[in-house]
C-alpha positions as a LaTeX table, in Angstrom:
\begin{tabular}{lrrr}
\hline
Residue & $x$ (\AA) & $y$ (\AA) & $z$ (\AA) \\
\hline
Unk1 & 148.37 & 145.06 & 62.12 \\
Unk2 & 150.74 & 146.42 & 65.11 \\
Unk3 & 149.80 & 146.47 & 68.33 \\
Unk4 & 149.55 & 148.81 & 71.75 \\
Unk5 & 149.04 & 148.26 & 75.52 \\
Unk6 & 147.78 & 150.54 & 78.12 \\
Unk7 & 150.85 & 152.18 & 79.97 \\
Unk8 & 149.66 & 154.51 & 82.67 \\
Unk9 & 152.88 & 156.79 & 83.33 \\
Unk10 & 154.45 & 156.97 & 86.57 \\
Unk11 & 154.94 & 160.73 & 86.00 \\
Unk12 & 151.99 & 162.09 & 85.66 \\
Unk13 & 149.35 & 158.89 & 86.26 \\
Unk14 & 147.67 & 159.42 & 82.98 \\
Unk15 & 146.92 & 156.40 & 80.85 \\
Unk16 & 149.02 & 156.12 & 76.86 \\
Unk17 & 149.24 & 153.61 & 74.46 \\
Unk18 & 152.40 & 151.68 & 74.53 \\
Unk19 & 153.80 & 150.00 & 71.22 \\
Unk20 & 154.38 & 146.42 & 71.94 \\
Unk21 & 156.27 & 143.25 & 69.60 \\
Unk22 & 154.81 & 140.42 & 69.62 \\
Unk23 & 156.31 & 136.96 & 68.44 \\
Unk24 & 159.67 & 136.24 & 68.28 \\
Unk25 & 162.03 & 138.25 & 66.37 \\
Unk26 & 162.07 & 138.25 & 62.20 \\
Unk27 & 165.35 & 136.02 & 61.61 \\
Unk28 & 168.13 & 137.48 & 58.45 \\
Unk29 & 166.50 & 134.08 & 57.00 \\
Unk30 & 163.03 & 135.12 & 56.59 \\
Unk31 & 164.39 & 138.71 & 55.63 \\
Unk32 & 166.53 & 137.08 & 52.89 \\
Unk33 & 163.45 & 134.94 & 51.62 \\
Unk34 & 161.26 & 137.88 & 51.50 \\
Unk35 & 163.93 & 140.53 & 49.79 \\
Unk36 & 165.21 & 137.56 & 47.08 \\
Unk37 & 161.09 & 137.28 & 46.37 \\
Unk38 & 161.01 & 141.14 & 45.41 \\
Unk39 & 164.04 & 141.20 & 43.40 \\
Unk40 & 166.51 & 138.88 & 41.13 \\
Unk41 & 168.96 & 137.84 & 43.85 \\
Unk42 & 168.99 & 134.68 & 44.92 \\
Unk43 & 167.65 & 133.81 & 48.62 \\
Unk44 & 171.57 & 132.79 & 49.61 \\
Unk45 & 172.98 & 135.62 & 47.56 \\
Unk46 & 170.84 & 138.25 & 49.83 \\
Unk47 & 171.43 & 136.15 & 52.66 \\
Unk48 & 174.91 & 136.46 & 52.38 \\
Unk49 & 174.88 & 140.07 & 52.29 \\
Unk50 & 172.59 & 140.59 & 55.03 \\
Unk51 & 175.43 & 138.13 & 57.07 \\
Unk52 & 177.98 & 140.52 & 56.42 \\
Unk53 & 175.91 & 143.80 & 56.59 \\
Unk54 & 176.52 & 144.92 & 60.01 \\
Unk55 & 180.06 & 144.23 & 60.26 \\
Unk56 & 180.63 & 146.77 & 56.74 \\
Unk57 & 178.52 & 149.51 & 58.57 \\
Unk58 & 179.92 & 148.87 & 62.17 \\
Unk59 & 183.67 & 149.33 & 60.46 \\
Unk60 & 182.82 & 152.72 & 58.56 \\
Unk61 & 181.16 & 154.16 & 61.24 \\
Unk62 & 184.32 & 153.36 & 63.44 \\
Unk63 & 185.79 & 155.30 & 61.22 \\
Unk64 & 183.56 & 158.16 & 62.24 \\
Unk65 & 181.53 & 158.17 & 59.73 \\
Unk66 & 178.13 & 157.75 & 59.24 \\
Unk67 & 175.99 & 155.13 & 57.16 \\
Unk68 & 172.98 & 156.15 & 55.01 \\
Unk69 & 171.21 & 153.25 & 53.78 \\
Unk70 & 168.77 & 153.98 & 50.56 \\
Unk71 & 165.11 & 153.65 & 51.21 \\
Unk72 & 165.98 & 152.59 & 54.78 \\
Unk73 & 167.58 & 155.83 & 57.02 \\
Unk74 & 170.83 & 156.70 & 58.29 \\
Unk75 & 172.78 & 154.82 & 61.08 \\
Unk76 & 175.87 & 156.48 & 63.15 \\
Unk77 & 177.81 & 155.78 & 66.92 \\
Unk78 & 177.45 & 158.39 & 69.25 \\
Unk79 & 179.59 & 158.20 & 73.12 \\
Unk80 & 178.30 & 157.61 & 76.39 \\
Unk81 & 180.11 & 159.14 & 79.21 \\
Unk82 & 180.68 & 158.53 & 82.55 \\
Unk83 & 179.72 & 160.35 & 85.22 \\
Unk84 & 182.92 & 161.78 & 85.95 \\
Unk85 & 183.02 & 164.69 & 84.04 \\
Unk86 & 185.85 & 167.53 & 83.90 \\
Unk87 & 186.57 & 171.44 & 84.87 \\
Unk88 & 187.78 & 172.26 & 81.30 \\
Unk89 & 188.06 & 171.31 & 77.96 \\
Unk90 & 191.75 & 170.42 & 77.67 \\
Unk91 & 191.21 & 167.27 & 80.80 \\
Unk92 & 188.54 & 165.67 & 78.27 \\
Unk93 & 189.45 & 162.37 & 76.95 \\
Unk94 & 188.55 & 159.50 & 75.90 \\
Unk95 & 189.10 & 157.84 & 79.15 \\
Unk96 & 185.23 & 158.95 & 80.36 \\
Unk97 & 183.72 & 157.14 & 77.06 \\
Unk98 & 182.19 & 153.63 & 78.84 \\
Unk99 & 179.44 & 152.41 & 76.11 \\
Unk100 & 178.70 & 153.59 & 72.27 \\
Unk101 & 175.24 & 152.99 & 71.25 \\
Unk102 & 174.49 & 152.88 & 67.26 \\
Unk103 & 171.46 & 155.67 & 66.50 \\
Unk104 & 168.72 & 155.48 & 63.52 \\
Unk105 & 166.96 & 158.33 & 61.57 \\
Unk106 & 164.92 & 156.61 & 59.21 \\
Unk107 & 164.71 & 158.38 & 55.77 \\
Unk108 & 162.76 & 161.16 & 54.79 \\
Unk109 & 162.25 & 163.10 & 51.63 \\
Unk110 & 161.26 & 166.88 & 51.24 \\
Unk111 & 158.92 & 168.31 & 48.98 \\
Unk112 & 160.22 & 171.91 & 47.43 \\
Unk113 & 157.94 & 173.62 & 50.06 \\
Unk114 & 161.16 & 171.73 & 52.75 \\
Unk115 & 157.93 & 169.78 & 53.77 \\
Unk116 & 158.20 & 166.01 & 55.10 \\
Unk117 & 156.53 & 163.60 & 52.13 \\
Unk118 & 157.43 & 160.02 & 52.91 \\
Unk119 & 159.38 & 158.84 & 56.25 \\
Unk120 & 160.62 & 155.45 & 55.63 \\
Unk121 & 159.06 & 152.39 & 57.49 \\
Unk122 & 157.14 & 155.17 & 59.37 \\
Unk123 & 154.40 & 156.18 & 56.02 \\
Unk124 & 153.37 & 152.93 & 56.00 \\
Unk125 & 149.18 & 152.53 & 57.29 \\
Unk126 & 149.40 & 151.05 & 60.46 \\
Unk127 & 146.16 & 149.76 & 61.90 \\
Unk128 & 146.70 & 149.69 & 65.67 \\
Unk129 & 145.07 & 146.73 & 68.01 \\
Unk130 & 145.18 & 146.80 & 71.36 \\
Unk131 & 146.83 & 143.36 & 72.32 \\
Unk132 & 144.02 & 142.68 & 75.24 \\
Unk133 & 141.27 & 143.26 & 72.49 \\
Unk134 & 143.29 & 139.91 & 70.40 \\
Unk135 & 143.66 & 138.27 & 73.66 \\
Unk136 & 139.95 & 138.64 & 74.22 \\
Unk137 & 139.26 & 137.01 & 70.61 \\
Unk138 & 138.15 & 140.48 & 69.51 \\
Unk139 & 140.33 & 141.70 & 66.64 \\
Unk140 & 137.81 & 144.59 & 65.64 \\
Unk141 & 138.28 & 148.12 & 66.22 \\
Unk142 & 142.11 & 149.24 & 65.45 \\
Unk143 & 143.09 & 152.27 & 66.17 \\
Unk144 & 144.40 & 153.87 & 63.51 \\
Unk145 & 146.17 & 156.85 & 65.23 \\
Unk146 & 148.95 & 155.65 & 67.01 \\
Unk147 & 149.24 & 157.32 & 70.02 \\
Unk148 & 151.98 & 158.03 & 72.15 \\
Unk149 & 154.35 & 155.20 & 70.65 \\
Unk150 & 156.92 & 154.03 & 73.38 \\
Unk151 & 158.75 & 151.32 & 72.54 \\
Unk152 & 160.62 & 149.94 & 69.75 \\
Unk153 & 161.75 & 146.34 & 68.13 \\
Unk154 & 160.96 & 143.73 & 65.70 \\
Unk155 & 157.53 & 142.27 & 65.35 \\
Unk156 & 156.17 & 138.66 & 64.40 \\
Unk157 & 155.50 & 136.82 & 61.30 \\
Unk158 & 151.51 & 136.70 & 60.37 \\
Unk159 & 152.32 & 132.99 & 61.02 \\
Unk160 & 153.18 & 133.37 & 64.75 \\
Unk161 & 150.73 & 133.50 & 67.59 \\
Unk162 & 151.52 & 137.26 & 69.14 \\
Unk163 & 150.47 & 135.70 & 72.40 \\
Unk164 & 152.81 & 132.50 & 72.65 \\
\hline
\end{tabular}
């Protein structure tokens, strides 16, 4: 079950559902445990691979490459430039870059007619529930249309109190 809260836009004063995360982030240990249950690899082996995945991806992206993880998606760097633009292309230099961001595009599978048939990590049945209803003890009536899904991040596990 995923959660949303009611959010009023300051731009137009209209209300929207906004996706929220609950509980503490899922740890590498928990991910390794679940992956080891789904495969023939031990928890320790899975953990070791996961711990090194970030640095391996960073090495490749630092070489100007994108990293595509099958079943997950594509990761790549973008540069954030300072607000001091220059008049000509010849004046552009790396000193104008003041930050790096990692961008992510979920994997997409297309049919022969080029229509999207699967978007990894997105095309799952998500039962959206108003977090206020959970706080009041009413978990029935989940909304499955998703709406405007602002926010992002890791969610809590089933055994965790989403309000704590």
